[in-house]
MMTF fields as JSON, N, C-alpha, C and O atoms, coordinates in Angstrom:
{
  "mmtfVersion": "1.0.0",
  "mmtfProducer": "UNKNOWN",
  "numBonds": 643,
  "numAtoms": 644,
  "numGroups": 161,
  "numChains": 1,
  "numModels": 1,
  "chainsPerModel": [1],
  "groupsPerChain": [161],
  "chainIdList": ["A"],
  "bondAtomList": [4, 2, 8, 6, 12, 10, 16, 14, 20, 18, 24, 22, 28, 26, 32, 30, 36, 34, 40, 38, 44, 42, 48, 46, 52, 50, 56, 54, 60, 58, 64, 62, 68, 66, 72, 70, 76, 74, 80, 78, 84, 82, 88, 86, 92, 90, 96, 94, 100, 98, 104, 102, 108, 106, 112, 110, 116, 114, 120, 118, 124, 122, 128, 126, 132, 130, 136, 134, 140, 138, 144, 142, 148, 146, 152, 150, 156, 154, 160, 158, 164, 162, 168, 166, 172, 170, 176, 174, 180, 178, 184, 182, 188, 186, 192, 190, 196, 194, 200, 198, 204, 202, 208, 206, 212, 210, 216, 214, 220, 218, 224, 222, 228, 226, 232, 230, 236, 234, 240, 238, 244, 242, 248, 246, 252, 250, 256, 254, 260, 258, 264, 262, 268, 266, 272, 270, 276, 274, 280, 278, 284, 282, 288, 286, 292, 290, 296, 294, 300, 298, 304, 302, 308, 306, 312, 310, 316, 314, 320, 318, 324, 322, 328, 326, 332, 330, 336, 334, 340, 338, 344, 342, 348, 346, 352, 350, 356, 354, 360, 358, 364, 362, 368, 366, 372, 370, 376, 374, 380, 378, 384, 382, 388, 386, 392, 390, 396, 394, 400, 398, 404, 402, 408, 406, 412, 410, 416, 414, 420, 418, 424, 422, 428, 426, 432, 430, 436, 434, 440, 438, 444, 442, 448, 446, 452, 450, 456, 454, 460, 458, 464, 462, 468, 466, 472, 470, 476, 474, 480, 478, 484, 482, 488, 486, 492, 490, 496, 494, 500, 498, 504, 502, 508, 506, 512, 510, 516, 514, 520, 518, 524, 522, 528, 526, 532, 530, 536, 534, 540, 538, 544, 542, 548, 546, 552, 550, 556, 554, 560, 558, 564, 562, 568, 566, 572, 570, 576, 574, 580, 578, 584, 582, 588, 586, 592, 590, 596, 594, 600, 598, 604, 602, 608, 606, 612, 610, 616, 614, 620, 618, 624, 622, 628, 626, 632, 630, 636, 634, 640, 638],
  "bondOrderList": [1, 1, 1, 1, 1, 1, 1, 1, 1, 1, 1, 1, 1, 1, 1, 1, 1, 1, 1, 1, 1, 1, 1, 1, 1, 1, 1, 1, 1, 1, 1, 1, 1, 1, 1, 1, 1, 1, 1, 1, 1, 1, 1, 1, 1, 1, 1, 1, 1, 1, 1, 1, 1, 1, 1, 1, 1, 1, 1, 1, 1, 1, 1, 1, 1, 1, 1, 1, 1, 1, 1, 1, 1, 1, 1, 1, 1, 1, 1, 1, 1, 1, 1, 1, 1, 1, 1, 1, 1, 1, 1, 1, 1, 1, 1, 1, 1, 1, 1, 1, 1, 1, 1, 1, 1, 1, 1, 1, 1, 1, 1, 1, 1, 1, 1, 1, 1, 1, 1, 1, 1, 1, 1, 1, 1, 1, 1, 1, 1, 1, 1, 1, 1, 1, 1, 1, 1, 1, 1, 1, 1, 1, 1, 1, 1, 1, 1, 1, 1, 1, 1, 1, 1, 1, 1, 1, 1, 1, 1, 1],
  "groupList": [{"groupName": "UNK", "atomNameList": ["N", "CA", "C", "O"], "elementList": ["N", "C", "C", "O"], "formalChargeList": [0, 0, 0, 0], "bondAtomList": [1, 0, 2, 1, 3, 2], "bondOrderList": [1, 1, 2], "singleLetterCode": "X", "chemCompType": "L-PEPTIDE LINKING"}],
  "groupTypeList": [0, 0, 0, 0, 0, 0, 0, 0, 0, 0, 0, 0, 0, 0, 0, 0, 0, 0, 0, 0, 0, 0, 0, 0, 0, 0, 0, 0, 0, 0, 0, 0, 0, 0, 0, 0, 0, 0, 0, 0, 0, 0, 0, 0, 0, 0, 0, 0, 0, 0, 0, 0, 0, 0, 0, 0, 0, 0, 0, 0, 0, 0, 0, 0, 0, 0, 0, 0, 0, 0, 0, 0, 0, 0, 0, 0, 0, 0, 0, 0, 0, 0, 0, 0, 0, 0, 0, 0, 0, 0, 0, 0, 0, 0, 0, 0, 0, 0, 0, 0, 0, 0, 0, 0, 0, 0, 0, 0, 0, 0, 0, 0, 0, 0, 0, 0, 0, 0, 0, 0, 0, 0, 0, 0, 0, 0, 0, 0, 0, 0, 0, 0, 0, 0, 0, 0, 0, 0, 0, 0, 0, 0, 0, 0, 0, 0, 0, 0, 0, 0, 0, 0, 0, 0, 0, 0, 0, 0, 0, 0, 0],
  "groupIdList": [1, 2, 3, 4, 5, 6, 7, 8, 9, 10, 11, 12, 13, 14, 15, 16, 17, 18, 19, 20, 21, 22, 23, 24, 25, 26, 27, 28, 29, 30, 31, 32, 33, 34, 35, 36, 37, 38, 39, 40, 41, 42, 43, 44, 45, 46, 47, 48, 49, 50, 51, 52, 53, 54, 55, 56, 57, 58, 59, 60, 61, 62, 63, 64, 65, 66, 67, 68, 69, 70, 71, 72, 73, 74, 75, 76, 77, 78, 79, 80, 81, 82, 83, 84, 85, 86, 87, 88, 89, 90, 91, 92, 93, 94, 95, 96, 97, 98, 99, 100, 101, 102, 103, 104, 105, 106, 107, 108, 109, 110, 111, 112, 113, 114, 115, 116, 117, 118, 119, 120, 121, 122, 123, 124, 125, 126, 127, 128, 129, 130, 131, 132, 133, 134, 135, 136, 137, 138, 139, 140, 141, 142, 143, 144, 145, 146, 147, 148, 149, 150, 151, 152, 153, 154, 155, 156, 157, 158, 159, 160, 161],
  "secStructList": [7, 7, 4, 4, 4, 2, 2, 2, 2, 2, 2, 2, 2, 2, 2, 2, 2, 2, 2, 2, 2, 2, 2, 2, 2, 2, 2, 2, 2, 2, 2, 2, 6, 1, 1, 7, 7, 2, 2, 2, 2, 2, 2, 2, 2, 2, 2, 2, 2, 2, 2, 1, 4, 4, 4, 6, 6, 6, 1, 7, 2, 2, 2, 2, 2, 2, 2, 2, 2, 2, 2, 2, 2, 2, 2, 2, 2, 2, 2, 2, 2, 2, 2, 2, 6, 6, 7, 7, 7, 1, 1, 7, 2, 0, 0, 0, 0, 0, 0, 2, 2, 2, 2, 2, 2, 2, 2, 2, 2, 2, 2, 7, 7, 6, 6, 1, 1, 1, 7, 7, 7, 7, 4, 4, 4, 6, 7, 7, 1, 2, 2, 2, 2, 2, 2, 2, 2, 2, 2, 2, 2, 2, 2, 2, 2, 2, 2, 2, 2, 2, 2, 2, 2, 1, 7, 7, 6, 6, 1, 7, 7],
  "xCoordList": [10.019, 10.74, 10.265, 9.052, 11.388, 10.69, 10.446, 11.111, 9.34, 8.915, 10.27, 10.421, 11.349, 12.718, 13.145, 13.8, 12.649, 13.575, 12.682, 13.281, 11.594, 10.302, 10.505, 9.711, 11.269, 11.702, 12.508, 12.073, 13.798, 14.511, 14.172, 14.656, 12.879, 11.963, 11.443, 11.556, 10.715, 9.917, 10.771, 10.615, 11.726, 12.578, 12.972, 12.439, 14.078, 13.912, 12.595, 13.039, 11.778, 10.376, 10.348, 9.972, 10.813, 9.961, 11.122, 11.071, 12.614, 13.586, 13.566, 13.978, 13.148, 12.947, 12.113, 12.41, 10.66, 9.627, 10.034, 10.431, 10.085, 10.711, 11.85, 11.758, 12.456, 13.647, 12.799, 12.579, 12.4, 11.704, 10.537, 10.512, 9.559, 8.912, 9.638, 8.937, 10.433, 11.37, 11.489, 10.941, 12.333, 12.662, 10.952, 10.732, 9.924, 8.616, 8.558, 8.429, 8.658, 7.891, 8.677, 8.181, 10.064, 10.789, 11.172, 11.909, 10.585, 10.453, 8.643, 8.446, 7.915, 7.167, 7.619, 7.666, 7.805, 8.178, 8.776, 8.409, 10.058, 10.78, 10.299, 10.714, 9.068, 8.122, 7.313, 7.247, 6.395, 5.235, 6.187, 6.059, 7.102, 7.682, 9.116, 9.435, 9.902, 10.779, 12.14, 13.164, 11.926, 12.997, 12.868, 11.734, 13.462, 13.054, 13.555, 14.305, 12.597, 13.154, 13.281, 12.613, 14.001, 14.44, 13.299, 13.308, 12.272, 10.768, 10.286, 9.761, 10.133, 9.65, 10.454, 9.935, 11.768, 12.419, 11.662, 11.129, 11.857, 11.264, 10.057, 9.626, 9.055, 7.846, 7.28, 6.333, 8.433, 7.993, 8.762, 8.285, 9.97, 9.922, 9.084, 8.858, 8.055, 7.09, 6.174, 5.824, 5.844, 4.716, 4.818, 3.888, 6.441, 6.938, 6.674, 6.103, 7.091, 6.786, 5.417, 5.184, 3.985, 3.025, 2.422, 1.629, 2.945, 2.372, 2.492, 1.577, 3.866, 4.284, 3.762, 3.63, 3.526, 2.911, 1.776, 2.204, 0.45, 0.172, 0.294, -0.449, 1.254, 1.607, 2.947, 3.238, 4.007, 5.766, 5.684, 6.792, 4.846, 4.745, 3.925, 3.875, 3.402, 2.536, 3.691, 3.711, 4.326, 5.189, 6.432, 6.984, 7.156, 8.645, 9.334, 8.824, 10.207, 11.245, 10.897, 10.933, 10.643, 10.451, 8.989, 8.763, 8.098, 6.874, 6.942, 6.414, 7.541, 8.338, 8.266, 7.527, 9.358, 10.195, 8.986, 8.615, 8.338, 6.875, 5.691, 5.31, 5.463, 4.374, 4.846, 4.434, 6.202, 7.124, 6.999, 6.647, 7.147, 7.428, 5.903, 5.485, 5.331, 3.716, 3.169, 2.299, 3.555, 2.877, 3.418, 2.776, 4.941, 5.397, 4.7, 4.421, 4.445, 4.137, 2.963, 2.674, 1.998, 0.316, 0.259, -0.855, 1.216, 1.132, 1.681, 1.624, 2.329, 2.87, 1.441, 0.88, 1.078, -0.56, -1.401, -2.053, -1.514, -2.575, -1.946, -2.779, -1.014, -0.656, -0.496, -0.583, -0.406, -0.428, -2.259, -2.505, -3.318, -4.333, -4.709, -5.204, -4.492, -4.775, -4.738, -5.231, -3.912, -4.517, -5.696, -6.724, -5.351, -6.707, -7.867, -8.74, -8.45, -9.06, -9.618, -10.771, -8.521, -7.939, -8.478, -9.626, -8.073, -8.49, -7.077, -5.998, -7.666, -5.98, -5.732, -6.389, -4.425, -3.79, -2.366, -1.795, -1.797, -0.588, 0.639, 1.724, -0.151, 1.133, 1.151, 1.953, 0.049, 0.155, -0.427, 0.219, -1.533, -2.204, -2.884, -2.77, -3.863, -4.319, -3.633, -3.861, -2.706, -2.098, -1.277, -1.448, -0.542, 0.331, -0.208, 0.324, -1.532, -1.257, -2.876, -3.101, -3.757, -4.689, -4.413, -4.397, -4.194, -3.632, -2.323, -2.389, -1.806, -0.557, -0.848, -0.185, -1.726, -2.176, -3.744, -4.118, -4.062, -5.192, -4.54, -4.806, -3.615, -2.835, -1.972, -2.066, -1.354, -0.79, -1.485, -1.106, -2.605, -3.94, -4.129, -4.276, -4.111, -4.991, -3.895, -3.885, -3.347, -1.762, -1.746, -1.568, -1.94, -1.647, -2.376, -1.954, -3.634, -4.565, -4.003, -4.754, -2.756, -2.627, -1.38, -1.256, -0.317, 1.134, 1.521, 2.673, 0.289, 0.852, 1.276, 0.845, 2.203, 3.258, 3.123, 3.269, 2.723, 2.675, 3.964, 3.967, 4.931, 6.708, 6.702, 7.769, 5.875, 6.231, 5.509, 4.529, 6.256, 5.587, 3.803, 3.325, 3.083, 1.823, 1.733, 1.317, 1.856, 1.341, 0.035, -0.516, -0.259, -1.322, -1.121, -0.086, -1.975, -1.706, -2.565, -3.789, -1.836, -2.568, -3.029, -3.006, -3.816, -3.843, -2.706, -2.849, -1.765, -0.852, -0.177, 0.641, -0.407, 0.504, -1.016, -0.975, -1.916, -3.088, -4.136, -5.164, -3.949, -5.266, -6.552, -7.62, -6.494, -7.987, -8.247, -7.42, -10.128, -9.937, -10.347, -10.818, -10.089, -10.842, -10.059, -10.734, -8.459, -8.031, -8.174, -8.11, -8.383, -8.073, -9.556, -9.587, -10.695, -11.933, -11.883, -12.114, -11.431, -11.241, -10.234, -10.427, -9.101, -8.767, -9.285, -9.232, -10.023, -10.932, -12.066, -12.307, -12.637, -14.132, -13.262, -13.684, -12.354, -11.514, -11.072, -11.206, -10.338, -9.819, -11.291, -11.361, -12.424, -12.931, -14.242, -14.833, -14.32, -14.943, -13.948, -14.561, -12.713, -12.191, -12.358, -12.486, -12.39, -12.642, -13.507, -13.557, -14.902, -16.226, -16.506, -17.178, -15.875, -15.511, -15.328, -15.989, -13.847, -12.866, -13.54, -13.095, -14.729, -15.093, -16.012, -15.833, -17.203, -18.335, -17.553, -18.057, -16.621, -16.343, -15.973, -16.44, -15.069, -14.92, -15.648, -15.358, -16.85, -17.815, -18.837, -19.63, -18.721, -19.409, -18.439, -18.838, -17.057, -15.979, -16.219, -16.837, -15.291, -15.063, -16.235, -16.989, -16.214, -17.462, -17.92, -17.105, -18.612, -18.877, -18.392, -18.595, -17.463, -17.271, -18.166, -17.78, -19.887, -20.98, -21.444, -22.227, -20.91, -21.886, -21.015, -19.875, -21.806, -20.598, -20.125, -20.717, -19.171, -18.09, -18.405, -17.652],
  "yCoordList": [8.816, 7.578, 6.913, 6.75, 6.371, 5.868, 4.264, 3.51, 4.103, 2.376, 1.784, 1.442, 1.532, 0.637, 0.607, -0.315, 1.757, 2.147, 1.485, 1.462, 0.979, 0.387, -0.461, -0.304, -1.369, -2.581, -1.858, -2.112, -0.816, -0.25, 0.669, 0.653, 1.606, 2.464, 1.921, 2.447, 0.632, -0.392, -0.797, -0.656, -1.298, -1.437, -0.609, -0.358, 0.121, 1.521, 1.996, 2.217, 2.152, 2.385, 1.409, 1.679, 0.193, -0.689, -0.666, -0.445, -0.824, -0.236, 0.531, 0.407, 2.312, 3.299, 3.4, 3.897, 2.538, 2.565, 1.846, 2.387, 1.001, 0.041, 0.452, -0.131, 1.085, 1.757, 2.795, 2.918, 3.432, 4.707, 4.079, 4.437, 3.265, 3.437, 2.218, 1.943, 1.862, 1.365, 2.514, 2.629, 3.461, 4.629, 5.433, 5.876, 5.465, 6.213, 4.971, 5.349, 3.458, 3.186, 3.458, 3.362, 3.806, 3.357, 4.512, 4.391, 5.996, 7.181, 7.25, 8.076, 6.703, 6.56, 5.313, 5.788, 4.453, 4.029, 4.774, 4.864, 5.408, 6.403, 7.493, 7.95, 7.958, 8.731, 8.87, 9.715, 7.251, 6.967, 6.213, 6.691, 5.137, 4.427, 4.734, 4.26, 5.71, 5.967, 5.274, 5.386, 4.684, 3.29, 2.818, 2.339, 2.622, 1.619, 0.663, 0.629, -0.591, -2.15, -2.752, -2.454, -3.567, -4.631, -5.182, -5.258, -5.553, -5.919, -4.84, -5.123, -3.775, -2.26, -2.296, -2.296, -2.323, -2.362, -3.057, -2.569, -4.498, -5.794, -5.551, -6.04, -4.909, -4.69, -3.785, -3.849, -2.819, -1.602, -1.614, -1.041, -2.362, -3.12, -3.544, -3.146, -4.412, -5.43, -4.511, -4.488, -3.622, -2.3, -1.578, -1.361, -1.252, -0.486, -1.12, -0.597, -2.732, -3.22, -3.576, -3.966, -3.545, -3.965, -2.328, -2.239, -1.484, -0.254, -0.161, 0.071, -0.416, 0.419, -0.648, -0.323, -1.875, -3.344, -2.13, -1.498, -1.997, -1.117, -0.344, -0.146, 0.468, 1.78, 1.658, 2.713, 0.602, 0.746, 1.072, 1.541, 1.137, 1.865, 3.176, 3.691, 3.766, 4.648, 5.98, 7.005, 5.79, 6.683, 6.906, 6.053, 8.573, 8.508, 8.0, 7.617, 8.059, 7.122, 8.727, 8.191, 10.03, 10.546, 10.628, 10.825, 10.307, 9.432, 8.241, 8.345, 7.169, 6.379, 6.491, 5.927, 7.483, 7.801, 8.211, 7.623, 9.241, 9.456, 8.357, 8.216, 7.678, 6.453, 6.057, 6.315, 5.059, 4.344, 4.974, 4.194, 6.246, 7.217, 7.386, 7.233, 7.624, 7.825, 5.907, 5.709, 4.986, 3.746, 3.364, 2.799, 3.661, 2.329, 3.351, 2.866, 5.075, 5.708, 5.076, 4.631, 5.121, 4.765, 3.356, 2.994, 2.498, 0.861, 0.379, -0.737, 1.749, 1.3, 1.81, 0.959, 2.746, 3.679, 2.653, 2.376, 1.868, 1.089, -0.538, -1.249, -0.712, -1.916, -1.384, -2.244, -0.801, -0.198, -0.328, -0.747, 0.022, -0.11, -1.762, -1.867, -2.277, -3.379, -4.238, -5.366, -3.488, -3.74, -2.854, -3.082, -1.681, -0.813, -1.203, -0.489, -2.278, -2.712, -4.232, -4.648, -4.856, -6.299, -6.984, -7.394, -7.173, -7.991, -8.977, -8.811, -10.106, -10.758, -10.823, -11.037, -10.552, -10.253, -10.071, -9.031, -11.919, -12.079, -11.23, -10.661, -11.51, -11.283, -10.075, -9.522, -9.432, -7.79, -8.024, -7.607, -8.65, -8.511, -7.728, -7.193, -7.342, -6.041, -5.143, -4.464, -4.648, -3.737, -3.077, -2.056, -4.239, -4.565, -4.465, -3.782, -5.213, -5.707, -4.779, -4.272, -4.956, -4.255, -2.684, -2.139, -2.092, -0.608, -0.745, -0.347, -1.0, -0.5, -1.455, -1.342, -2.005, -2.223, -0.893, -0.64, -0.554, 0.214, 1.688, 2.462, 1.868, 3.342, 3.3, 4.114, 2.4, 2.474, 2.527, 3.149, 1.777, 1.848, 3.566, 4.193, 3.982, 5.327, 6.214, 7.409, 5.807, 7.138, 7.302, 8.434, 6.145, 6.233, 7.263, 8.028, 7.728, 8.385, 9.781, 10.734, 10.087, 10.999, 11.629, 12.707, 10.336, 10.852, 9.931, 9.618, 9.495, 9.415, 10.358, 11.502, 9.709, 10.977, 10.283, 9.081, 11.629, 10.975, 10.066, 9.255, 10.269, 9.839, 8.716, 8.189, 7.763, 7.007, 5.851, 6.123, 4.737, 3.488, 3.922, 4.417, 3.556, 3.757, 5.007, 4.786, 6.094, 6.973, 7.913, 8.72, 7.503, 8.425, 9.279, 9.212, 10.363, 11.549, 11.553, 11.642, 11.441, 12.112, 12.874, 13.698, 13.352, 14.599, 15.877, 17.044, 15.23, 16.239, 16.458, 17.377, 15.69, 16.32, 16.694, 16.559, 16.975, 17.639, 16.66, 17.069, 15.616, 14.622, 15.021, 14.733, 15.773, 15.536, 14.615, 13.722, 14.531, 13.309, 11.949, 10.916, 12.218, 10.978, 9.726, 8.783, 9.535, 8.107, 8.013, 6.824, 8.851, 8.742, 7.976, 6.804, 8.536, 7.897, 6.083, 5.004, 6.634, 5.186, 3.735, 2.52, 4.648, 3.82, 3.117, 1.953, 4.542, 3.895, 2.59, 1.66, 3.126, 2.543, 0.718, -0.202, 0.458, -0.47, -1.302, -2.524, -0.476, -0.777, -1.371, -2.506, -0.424, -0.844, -2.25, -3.111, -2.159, -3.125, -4.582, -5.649, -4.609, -6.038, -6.054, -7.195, -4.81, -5.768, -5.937, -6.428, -5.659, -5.84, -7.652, -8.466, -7.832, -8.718, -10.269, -11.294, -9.629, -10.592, -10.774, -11.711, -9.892, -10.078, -11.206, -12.315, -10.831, -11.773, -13.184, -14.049, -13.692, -14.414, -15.434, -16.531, -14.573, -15.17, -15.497, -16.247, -14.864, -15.506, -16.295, -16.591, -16.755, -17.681, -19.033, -20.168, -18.56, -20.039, -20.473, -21.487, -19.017, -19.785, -19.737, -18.796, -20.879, -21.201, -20.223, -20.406, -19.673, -18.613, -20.005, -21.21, -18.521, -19.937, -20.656, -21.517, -19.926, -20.565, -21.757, -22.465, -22.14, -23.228, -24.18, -24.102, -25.505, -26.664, -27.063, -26.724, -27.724, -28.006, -29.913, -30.623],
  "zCoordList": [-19.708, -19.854, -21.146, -21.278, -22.451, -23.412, -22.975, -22.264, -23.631, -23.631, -23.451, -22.278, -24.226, -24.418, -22.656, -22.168, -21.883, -20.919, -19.924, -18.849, -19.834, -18.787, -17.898, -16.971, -17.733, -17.588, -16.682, -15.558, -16.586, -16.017, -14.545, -13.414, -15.338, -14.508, -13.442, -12.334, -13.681, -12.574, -12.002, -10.789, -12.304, -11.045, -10.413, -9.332, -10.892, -10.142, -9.305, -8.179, -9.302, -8.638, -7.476, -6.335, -7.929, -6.449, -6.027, -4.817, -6.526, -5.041, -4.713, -3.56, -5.053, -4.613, -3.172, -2.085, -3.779, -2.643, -1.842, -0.811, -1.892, -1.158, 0.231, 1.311, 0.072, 0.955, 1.532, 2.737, 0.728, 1.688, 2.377, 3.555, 2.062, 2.972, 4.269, 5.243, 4.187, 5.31, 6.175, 7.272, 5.54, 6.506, 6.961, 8.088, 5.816, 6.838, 8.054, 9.219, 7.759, 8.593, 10.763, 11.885, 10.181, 10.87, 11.62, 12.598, 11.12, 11.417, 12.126, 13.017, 11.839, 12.729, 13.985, 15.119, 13.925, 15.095, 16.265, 17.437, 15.45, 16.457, 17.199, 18.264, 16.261, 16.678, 17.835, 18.728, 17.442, 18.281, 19.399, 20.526, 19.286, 20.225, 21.078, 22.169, 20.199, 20.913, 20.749, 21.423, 19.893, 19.164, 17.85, 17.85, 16.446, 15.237, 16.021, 16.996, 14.961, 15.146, 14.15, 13.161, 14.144, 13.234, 12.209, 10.98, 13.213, 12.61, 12.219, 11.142, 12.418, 11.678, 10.173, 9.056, 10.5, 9.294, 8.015, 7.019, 8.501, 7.382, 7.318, 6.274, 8.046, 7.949, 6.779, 5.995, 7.07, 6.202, 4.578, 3.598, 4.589, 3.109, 2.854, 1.712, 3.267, 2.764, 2.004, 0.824, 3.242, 3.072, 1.512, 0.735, 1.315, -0.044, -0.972, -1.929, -0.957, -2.157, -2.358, -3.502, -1.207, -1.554, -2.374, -3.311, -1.818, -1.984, -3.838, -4.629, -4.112, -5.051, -6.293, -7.473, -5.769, -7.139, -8.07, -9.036, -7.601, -8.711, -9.255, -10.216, -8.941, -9.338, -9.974, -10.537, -10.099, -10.291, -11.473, -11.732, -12.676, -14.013, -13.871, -14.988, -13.15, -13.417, -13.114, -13.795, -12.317, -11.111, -11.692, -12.386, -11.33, -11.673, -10.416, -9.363, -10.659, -9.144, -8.174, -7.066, -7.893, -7.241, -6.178, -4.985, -7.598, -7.305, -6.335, -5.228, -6.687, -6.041, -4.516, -3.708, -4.34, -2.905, -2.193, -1.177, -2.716, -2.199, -1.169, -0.007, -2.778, -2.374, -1.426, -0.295, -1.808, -0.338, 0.754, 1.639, 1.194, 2.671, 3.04, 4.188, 2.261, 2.58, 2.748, 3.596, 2.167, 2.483, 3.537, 4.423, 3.627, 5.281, 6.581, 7.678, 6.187, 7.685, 8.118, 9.229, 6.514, 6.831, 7.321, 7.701, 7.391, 7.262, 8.625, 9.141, 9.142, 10.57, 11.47, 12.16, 11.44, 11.825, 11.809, 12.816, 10.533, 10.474, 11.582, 12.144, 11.641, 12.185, 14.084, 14.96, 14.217, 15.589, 16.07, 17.201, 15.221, 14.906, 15.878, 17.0, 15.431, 15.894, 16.909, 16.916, 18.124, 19.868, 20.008, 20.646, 19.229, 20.178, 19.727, 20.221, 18.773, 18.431, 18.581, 18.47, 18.844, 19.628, 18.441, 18.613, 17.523, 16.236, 16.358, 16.926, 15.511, 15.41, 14.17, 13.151, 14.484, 12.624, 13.282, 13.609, 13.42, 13.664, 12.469, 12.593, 11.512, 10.157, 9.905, 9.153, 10.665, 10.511, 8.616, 7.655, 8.545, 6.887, 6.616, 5.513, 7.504, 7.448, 7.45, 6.449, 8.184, 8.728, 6.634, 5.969, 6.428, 5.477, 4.354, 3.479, 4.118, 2.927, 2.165, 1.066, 3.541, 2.862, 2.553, 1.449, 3.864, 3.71, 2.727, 1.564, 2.961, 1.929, -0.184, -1.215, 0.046, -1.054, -1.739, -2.884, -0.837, -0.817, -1.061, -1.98, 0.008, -0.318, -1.877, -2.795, -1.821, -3.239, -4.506, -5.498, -4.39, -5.817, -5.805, -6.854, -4.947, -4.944, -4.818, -5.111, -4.546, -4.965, -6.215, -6.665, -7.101, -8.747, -8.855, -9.723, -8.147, -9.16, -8.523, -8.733, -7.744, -7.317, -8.093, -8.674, -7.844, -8.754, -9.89, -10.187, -10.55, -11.889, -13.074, -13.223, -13.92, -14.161, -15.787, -16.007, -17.157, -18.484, -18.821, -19.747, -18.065, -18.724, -18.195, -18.511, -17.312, -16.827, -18.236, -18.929, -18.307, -19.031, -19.288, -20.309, -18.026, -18.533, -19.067, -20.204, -18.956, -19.633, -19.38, -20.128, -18.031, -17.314, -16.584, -15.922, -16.414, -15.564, -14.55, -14.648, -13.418, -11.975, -11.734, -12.648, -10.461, -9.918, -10.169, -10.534, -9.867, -9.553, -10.896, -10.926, -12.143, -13.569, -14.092, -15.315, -13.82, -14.35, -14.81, -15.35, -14.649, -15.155, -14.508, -15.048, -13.196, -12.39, -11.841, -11.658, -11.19, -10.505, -11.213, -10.738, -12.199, -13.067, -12.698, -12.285, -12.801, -12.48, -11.252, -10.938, -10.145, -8.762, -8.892, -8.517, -9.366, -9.079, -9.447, -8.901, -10.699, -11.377, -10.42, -10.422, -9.654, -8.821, -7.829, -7.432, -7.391, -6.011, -5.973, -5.203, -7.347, -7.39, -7.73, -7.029, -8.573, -8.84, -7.782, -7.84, -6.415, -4.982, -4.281, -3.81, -4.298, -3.362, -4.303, -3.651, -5.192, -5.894, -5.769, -5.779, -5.676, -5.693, -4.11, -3.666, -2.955, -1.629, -1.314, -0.186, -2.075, -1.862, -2.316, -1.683, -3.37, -4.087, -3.118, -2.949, -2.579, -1.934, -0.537, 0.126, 0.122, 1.01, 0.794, 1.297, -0.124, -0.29, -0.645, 0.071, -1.391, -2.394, -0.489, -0.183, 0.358, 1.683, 2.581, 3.513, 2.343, 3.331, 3.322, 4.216, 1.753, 0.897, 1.226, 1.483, 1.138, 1.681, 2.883, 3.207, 4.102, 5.089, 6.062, 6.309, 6.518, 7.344, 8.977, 9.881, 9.176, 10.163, 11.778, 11.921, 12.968, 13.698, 14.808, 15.599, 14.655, 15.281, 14.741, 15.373, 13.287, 12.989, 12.891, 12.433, 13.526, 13.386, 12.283, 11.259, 12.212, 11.389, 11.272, 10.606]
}
């Protein structure tokens, strides 16, 4: 894809993901539950577009269809997650936003493609694991980050207020 065309590509990319991982998430539902829903649906848009934010330049739109189908399956897995665990996470944020923000960082380092805008290569066009590392250590350094930075804010709920 030349630079002039970038602007075009990224979009393309996050409607790509976007739709598909609607349909992963909604193909696991049918799966595990026996039914899609309406809320699976909107769920698993959300999932595509959180997935595909770091990656909508790195990726060709086949890349794309990929990330999307692989983020809404992992994002419904991970949101199902959360009775058997009994955590609360009304908005499904974990479920959503960390996994499908976490899967998408680290896909880049899997199907980034030289033609795309950025210009990096994945695993899979021969880069190795160098960006995948580079993704990870990146992913898990901002939630190491976002954890401390939170528990320095919000107040633990043993101590009075």
């Amino acid at each position: 894809m030349k630079l002039g065309n970038a602007a075009s590509g990224v979009v393309l990319n996050t409607f790509t993901a976007t739709c598909s991982a609607m349909l992963g998430r909604l193909l696991v539902e049918k799966l595990r539950d026996g039914h899609p829903t309406s809320l699976g649906a909107a769920s698993g848009a959300i999932a595509g577009l959180v997935a595909i934010t770091p990656s909508c330049g790195a990726l060709s739109p086949l890349g794309a269809l990929a990330l999307g189908a692989i983020g809404g399956a992992v994002c419904a897995l991970a949101v199902g997650l959360k009775c058997k665990f009994g955590y609360d996470d009304s908005l499904d944020v974990v479920g959503i936003h960390l996994v499908g923000g976490l899967t998408g960082t680290l896909l880049v380092g899997i199907l980034a493609t030289p033609d795309a805008p950025n210009g990096v290569d994945g695993l899979l066009y021969g880069g190795g694991l160098s960006l995948l590392g580079k993704q990870a250590v990146g992913a898990f350094a901002v939630m190491l980050c976002s954890f401390a930075v939170a528990w320095l804010v919000v107040p633990a709920p043993w101590t009075p207020s």
